[in-house]
Short mmCIF file of C-alpha atoms and ligand atoms in Angstrom, two decimals:
data_model
loop_
_atom_site.label_atom_id
_atom_site.label_comp_id
_atom_site.label_asym_id
_atom_site.label_seq_id
_atom_site.Cartn_x
_atom_site.Cartn_y
_atom_site.Cartn_z
CA MET Y 1 114.44 -26.74 -217.58
CA VAL Y 2 117.08 -29.46 -217.42
CA GLU Y 3 116.44 -33.07 -218.51
CA LEU Y 4 118.34 -35.84 -216.75
CA THR Y 5 117.91 -39.53 -215.93
CA ILE Y 6 117.66 -40.87 -212.40
CA ASN Y 7 117.72 -44.63 -211.93
CA GLY Y 8 116.58 -45.09 -215.53
CA ARG Y 9 113.72 -42.58 -215.35
CA VAL Y 10 113.82 -39.34 -217.35
CA VAL Y 11 113.04 -36.39 -215.09
CA HIS Y 12 113.02 -32.62 -215.35
CA ALA Y 13 114.53 -30.12 -212.95
CA ASN Y 14 115.08 -26.40 -212.70
CA GLU Y 15 118.46 -24.94 -213.58
CA GLY Y 16 120.58 -24.70 -210.42
CA GLU Y 17 118.58 -27.25 -208.41
CA MET Y 18 120.65 -29.71 -206.41
CA LEU Y 19 120.51 -33.41 -207.26
CA LEU Y 20 119.36 -34.38 -203.76
CA ALA Y 21 116.27 -32.18 -203.98
CA VAL Y 22 115.38 -33.52 -207.43
CA CYS Y 23 115.95 -37.16 -206.45
CA ARG Y 24 113.78 -36.77 -203.36
CA ARG Y 25 111.05 -34.98 -205.28
CA GLU Y 26 110.99 -37.87 -207.72
CA GLY Y 27 110.59 -40.32 -204.85
CA PHE Y 28 114.12 -41.72 -204.65
CA ARG Y 29 115.20 -42.15 -201.07
CA ILE Y 30 118.68 -40.86 -200.25
CA PRO Y 31 119.99 -40.63 -196.68
CA ALA Y 32 121.15 -37.10 -195.90
CA LEU Y 33 121.97 -36.39 -192.27
CA CYS Y 34 123.55 -32.97 -192.63
CA HIS Y 35 120.88 -31.61 -194.94
CA HIS Y 36 118.13 -29.20 -193.92
CA GLU Y 37 115.90 -27.37 -196.40
CA ALA Y 38 116.14 -24.10 -194.47
CA ILE Y 39 119.93 -23.81 -194.66
CA GLU Y 40 122.66 -23.97 -197.27
CA PRO Y 41 124.06 -27.44 -198.04
CA PHE Y 42 127.23 -28.26 -196.20
CA GLY Y 43 128.48 -31.64 -197.45
CA ALA Y 44 129.53 -32.93 -194.05
CA CYS Y 45 128.00 -36.39 -193.72
CA ARG Y 46 128.77 -37.77 -197.23
CA LEU Y 47 125.74 -40.04 -197.00
CA CYS Y 48 123.91 -38.44 -199.90
CA MET Y 49 126.58 -39.68 -202.32
CA VAL Y 50 125.28 -40.74 -205.75
CA GLU Y 51 126.92 -42.03 -208.91
CA ILE Y 52 126.82 -39.79 -211.97
CA THR Y 53 127.80 -40.31 -215.58
CA LYS Y 54 126.96 -39.11 -219.10
CA LYS Y 55 126.78 -40.99 -222.40
CA GLU Y 56 129.76 -39.02 -223.69
CA TRP Y 57 131.86 -39.96 -220.65
CA LYS Y 58 132.31 -43.38 -222.34
CA GLY Y 59 131.78 -45.57 -219.28
CA TRP Y 60 133.55 -43.27 -216.82
CA SER Y 61 131.55 -42.25 -213.74
CA ASN Y 62 132.00 -40.07 -210.70
CA TYR Y 63 130.68 -40.05 -207.11
CA VAL Y 64 129.32 -36.78 -205.79
CA THR Y 65 127.47 -35.51 -202.74
CA SER Y 66 124.02 -34.91 -204.20
CA CYS Y 67 123.16 -32.12 -201.73
CA LEU Y 68 125.94 -30.00 -203.24
CA TYR Y 69 125.79 -31.05 -206.88
CA PRO Y 70 123.62 -28.98 -209.23
CA VAL Y 71 121.66 -30.74 -211.98
CA GLU Y 72 123.23 -30.94 -215.44
CA LYS Y 73 121.68 -31.60 -218.82
CA ASN Y 74 121.78 -35.30 -219.81
CA LEU Y 75 123.25 -36.39 -216.50
CA ILE Y 76 122.65 -40.06 -215.69
CA VAL Y 77 122.28 -40.57 -211.94
CA LEU Y 78 122.30 -43.79 -209.94
CA THR Y 79 121.24 -43.37 -206.34
CA ASP Y 80 121.81 -46.96 -205.22
CA SER Y 81 124.55 -48.47 -207.38
CA THR Y 82 126.79 -51.12 -205.83
CA LYS Y 83 129.61 -48.62 -205.36
CA VAL Y 84 127.26 -46.01 -203.83
CA ILE Y 85 125.98 -48.57 -201.31
CA GLU Y 86 129.59 -49.49 -200.47
CA LEU Y 87 130.49 -45.83 -199.90
CA ARG Y 88 127.47 -45.30 -197.66
CA LYS Y 89 128.34 -48.42 -195.68
CA THR Y 90 131.84 -47.07 -195.06
CA VAL Y 91 130.44 -43.73 -193.88
CA LEU Y 92 127.92 -45.44 -191.62
CA ASP Y 93 130.61 -47.72 -190.24
CA LEU Y 94 132.57 -44.62 -189.20
CA GLN Y 95 129.50 -42.87 -187.81
CA LEU Y 96 128.58 -45.95 -185.84
CA ALA Y 97 132.05 -45.87 -184.27
CA ARG Y 98 131.58 -42.21 -183.34
CA CYS Y 99 127.97 -42.62 -182.15
CA PRO Y 100 127.53 -46.26 -181.08
CA ASN Y 101 124.63 -45.37 -178.80
CA SER Y 102 122.62 -43.25 -181.20
CA PRO Y 103 119.35 -45.02 -182.10
CA GLU Y 104 119.12 -42.96 -185.30
CA ILE Y 105 122.59 -43.94 -186.49
CA ARG Y 106 122.16 -47.55 -185.42
CA GLN Y 107 118.91 -47.80 -187.36
CA LEU Y 108 120.28 -46.18 -190.51
CA ALA Y 109 123.43 -48.30 -190.38
CA ALA Y 110 121.34 -51.45 -189.92
CA GLU Y 111 119.33 -50.56 -193.02
CA TYR Y 112 122.61 -50.84 -194.90
CA GLY Y 113 123.56 -54.06 -193.15
CA VAL Y 114 126.08 -52.38 -190.82
CA ASN Y 115 125.15 -53.76 -187.42
CA GLN Y 116 128.52 -53.36 -185.83
CA THR Y 117 131.34 -50.93 -186.48
CA SER Y 118 134.67 -52.25 -187.67
CA TYR Y 119 136.43 -49.33 -185.92
CA GLU Y 120 137.11 -48.69 -182.25
CA PRO Y 121 133.82 -47.26 -180.92
CA VAL Y 122 133.78 -44.09 -178.84
CA VAL Y 123 132.21 -45.51 -175.70
CA ASP Y 124 131.37 -42.31 -173.81
CA GLY Y 125 130.78 -40.09 -176.83
CA ASP Y 126 128.09 -37.47 -177.17
CA ASN Y 127 126.42 -39.12 -180.22
CA CYS Y 128 126.94 -35.95 -182.23
CA ILE Y 129 127.72 -36.67 -185.87
CA LEU Y 130 129.08 -33.13 -186.39
CA CYS Y 131 126.56 -32.47 -189.15
CA GLY Y 132 126.62 -28.77 -188.32
CA ILE Y 133 122.84 -28.35 -188.61
CA CYS Y 134 122.58 -26.84 -185.12
CA THR Y 135 125.30 -24.23 -185.61
CA ARG Y 136 124.18 -23.34 -189.14
CA ILE Y 137 120.51 -23.04 -188.20
CA CYS Y 138 121.40 -20.90 -185.18
CA GLU Y 139 123.46 -18.65 -187.45
CA LYS Y 140 120.63 -18.51 -190.01
CA MET Y 141 118.24 -17.45 -187.23
CA GLY Y 142 120.65 -14.58 -186.61
CA PHE Y 143 122.05 -15.68 -183.23
CA SER Y 144 125.31 -17.60 -183.82
CA ALA Y 145 125.23 -18.63 -180.20
CA ILE Y 146 127.01 -21.98 -180.64
CA SER Y 147 129.83 -23.26 -182.82
CA THR Y 148 132.06 -26.24 -183.44
CA VAL Y 149 135.13 -26.16 -181.23
CA GLY Y 150 138.20 -28.38 -180.93
CA ARG Y 151 139.91 -30.61 -183.49
CA GLY Y 152 139.82 -34.22 -184.58
CA HIS Y 153 138.28 -36.55 -182.01
CA ASP Y 154 137.84 -33.64 -179.57
CA LYS Y 155 135.64 -31.67 -181.93
CA VAL Y 156 132.29 -30.80 -180.30
CA VAL Y 157 129.44 -28.34 -180.67
CA ALA Y 158 129.49 -25.89 -177.80
CA PRO Y 159 128.87 -22.28 -176.81
CA PRO Y 160 131.86 -19.93 -176.67
CA LEU Y 161 134.27 -20.93 -173.86
CA LYS Y 162 131.79 -23.75 -173.13
CA GLU Y 163 129.86 -21.33 -170.93
CA ALA Y 164 126.16 -20.37 -171.03
CA PRO Y 165 125.92 -18.57 -174.40
CA PRO Y 166 124.95 -14.91 -174.03
CA ASP Y 167 123.54 -14.78 -177.59
CA CYS Y 168 121.19 -17.74 -177.19
CA VAL Y 169 117.49 -16.87 -176.97
CA GLY Y 170 116.23 -20.38 -176.25
CA CYS Y 171 114.41 -20.78 -179.56
CA LEU Y 172 115.14 -24.55 -179.70
CA ALA Y 173 115.93 -24.52 -183.44
CA CYS Y 174 119.22 -26.32 -182.76
CA SER Y 175 117.74 -28.99 -180.55
CA LEU Y 176 114.61 -29.73 -182.57
CA ASN Y 177 116.56 -30.09 -185.81
CA CYS Y 178 119.44 -32.21 -184.51
CA PRO Y 179 119.27 -35.51 -186.44
CA THR Y 180 120.54 -37.52 -183.46
CA HIS Y 181 118.56 -35.57 -180.85
CA VAL Y 182 121.52 -34.88 -178.61
CA ILE Y 183 120.90 -31.28 -177.62
CA PRO Y 184 118.91 -31.50 -174.40
CA TYR Y 185 116.48 -28.92 -173.08
CA ILE Y 186 114.03 -28.81 -170.19
CA ASP Y 187 110.68 -27.03 -170.30
CA ASN Y 188 108.86 -26.92 -166.98
CA GLY Y 189 105.91 -24.74 -167.93
CA SER Y 190 107.33 -21.41 -166.88
CA THR Y 191 111.03 -21.74 -167.78
CA ARG Y 192 113.19 -23.39 -170.41
CA ILE Y 193 116.75 -24.53 -169.80
CA ILE Y 194 119.08 -25.04 -172.74
CA TRP Y 195 122.85 -24.75 -173.11
CA GLY Y 196 123.09 -23.96 -169.40
CA ARG Y 197 120.83 -20.93 -169.59
CA THR Y 198 117.39 -20.50 -168.06
CA PHE Y 199 114.77 -18.56 -170.00
CA GLU Y 200 111.35 -17.31 -169.01
CA LEU Y 201 108.56 -18.85 -171.09
CA ILE Y 202 105.72 -16.49 -171.99
CA LYS Y 203 102.29 -17.77 -170.96
CA CYS Y 204 99.44 -17.25 -173.42
CA SER Y 205 97.21 -14.53 -172.01
CA LYS Y 206 94.11 -16.37 -173.33
CA CYS Y 207 94.66 -20.04 -172.47
CA GLY Y 208 97.67 -19.94 -170.15
CA LYS Y 209 99.76 -22.37 -172.22
CA PRO Y 210 103.51 -21.63 -172.42
CA THR Y 211 104.53 -20.23 -175.80
CA ILE Y 212 108.06 -19.04 -176.62
CA THR Y 213 110.82 -17.59 -174.48
CA ARG Y 214 110.69 -13.90 -173.59
CA ASP Y 215 114.17 -13.44 -175.14
CA PHE Y 216 113.09 -15.02 -178.43
CA ALA Y 217 109.92 -12.90 -178.54
CA GLU Y 218 111.92 -9.73 -177.91
CA SER Y 219 114.37 -10.65 -180.63
CA LEU Y 220 111.58 -11.38 -183.17
CA SER Y 221 109.84 -8.20 -182.18
CA LYS Y 222 113.01 -6.20 -182.84
CA THR Y 223 114.25 -7.91 -186.02
CA LYS Y 224 110.92 -8.69 -187.72
CA SER Y 225 109.04 -5.62 -186.45
CA ILE Y 226 106.29 -7.77 -184.95
CA PRO Y 227 104.47 -5.99 -182.08
CA ALA Y 228 105.54 -7.47 -178.71
CA GLU Y 229 101.85 -8.04 -177.74
CA TYR Y 230 101.57 -10.58 -180.56
CA PHE Y 231 103.70 -13.03 -178.57
CA GLU Y 232 101.51 -12.77 -175.48
CA VAL Y 233 98.97 -15.05 -177.23
CA CYS Y 234 99.78 -18.57 -178.48
CA ASP Y 235 99.37 -19.66 -182.11
CA GLU Y 236 96.32 -21.74 -181.34
CA CYS Y 237 94.50 -18.83 -179.70
CA HIS Y 238 95.56 -16.53 -182.56
CA ARG Y 239 94.00 -19.02 -185.01
CA ARG Y 240 90.86 -19.30 -182.90
CA GLU Y 241 90.52 -15.50 -182.82
CA ILE Y 242 90.92 -15.32 -186.60
CA SER Y 243 88.31 -18.02 -187.23
CA LEU Y 244 85.89 -16.27 -184.84
CA THR Y 245 86.43 -13.00 -186.68
CA MET Y 246 85.92 -14.72 -190.04
CA GLY Y 247 82.73 -16.31 -188.69
CA SER Y 248 81.42 -12.91 -187.55
CA ILE Y 249 82.16 -11.40 -190.97
CA ALA Y 250 80.35 -14.29 -192.71
CA ASN Y 251 77.33 -13.82 -190.40
CA TRP Y 252 77.32 -10.10 -190.99
CA GLU Y 253 77.44 -10.63 -194.76
CA ARG Y 254 74.58 -13.16 -194.57
CA GLU Y 255 72.47 -10.72 -192.55
CA ALA Y 256 73.28 -7.84 -194.89
CA ALA Y 257 72.22 -9.92 -197.92
CA LYS Y 258 68.73 -10.63 -196.44
S1 SF4 V 1 118.31 -22.34 -178.71
FE1 SF4 V 1 120.03 -20.93 -178.62
S2 SF4 V 1 121.73 -22.05 -179.50
FE2 SF4 V 1 119.86 -23.12 -180.10
S3 SF4 V 1 119.33 -22.24 -182.12
FE3 SF4 V 1 118.22 -21.08 -180.59
S4 SF4 V 1 119.55 -19.35 -180.14
FE4 SF4 V 1 120.82 -20.89 -181.17
S1 SF4 V 2 124.59 -31.59 -182.02
FE1 SF4 V 2 123.20 -32.55 -183.48
S2 SF4 V 2 122.79 -30.97 -185.02
FE2 SF4 V 2 124.62 -30.35 -183.89
S3 SF4 V 2 126.31 -31.13 -185.09
FE3 SF4 V 2 125.85 -32.66 -183.54
S4 SF4 V 2 124.44 -34.07 -184.54
FE4 SF4 V 2 124.49 -32.22 -185.80
S1 FES V 3 123.44 -34.47 -196.91
FE1 FES V 3 124.92 -34.28 -198.44
S2 FES V 3 126.76 -34.53 -197.42
FE2 FES V 3 125.29 -34.68 -195.86
#
């Protein structure tokens, strides 16, 4: 166990834990747009910056991205010092220039008093902050269907050759976890369209509701050894079946005890 101080409060953390996780657990709010619990930290957005020091540093302090910085014994952390707020404002100013039409970025920037960017805004941009969550989560799922392509201002997230990605299974992990919600998809009940590909949606054999794509089900079936039939029934109907079975067992036990 490691003892450290965050905003004047002594807290305890596990060896190897990152500052961001500890700060959040202790109730300190830190913006972190490129962070996702399910994937490794990346350090792309720089918004989770905090100030750190130690008594023995004799007044010297440093600024670190808390998502990538592991806890240290006797560390003194300030999550909202004047300098930290200034750094976040600069980052948000830049992000607002890149994504002037993103409601998420506008709102976060406004919270820090940045209502207008001081840079030239990208008028017809895609509102992608290049946080890399989509590409990293897709890779973590085992598909690596999309990646970051291009350089500088032309950098975008896209499938290989900007064509419909053959490795995509339409799981939606990229789209649902995008902090600025800029990866579109269309579900029409029987098909899903994402990244220019059309996938068949499986319909629950009990209630008829669409569940996941056939490609995703086949992939899960293969990689996680889950029987293909499992995906023919939606989660809700699975839960209902389990509760009915549990109810029958309880009834049977009651009868047997009489
Ligand atoms: S929908 Fe396609 S691109 Fe997005 S995470 Fe799933 S497999 Fe990857
Ligand atoms: S599309 Fe969304 S998740 Fe992907 S890098 Fe851009 S902002 Fe991040
Ligand atoms: S959350 Fe730490 S750099 Fe983005």
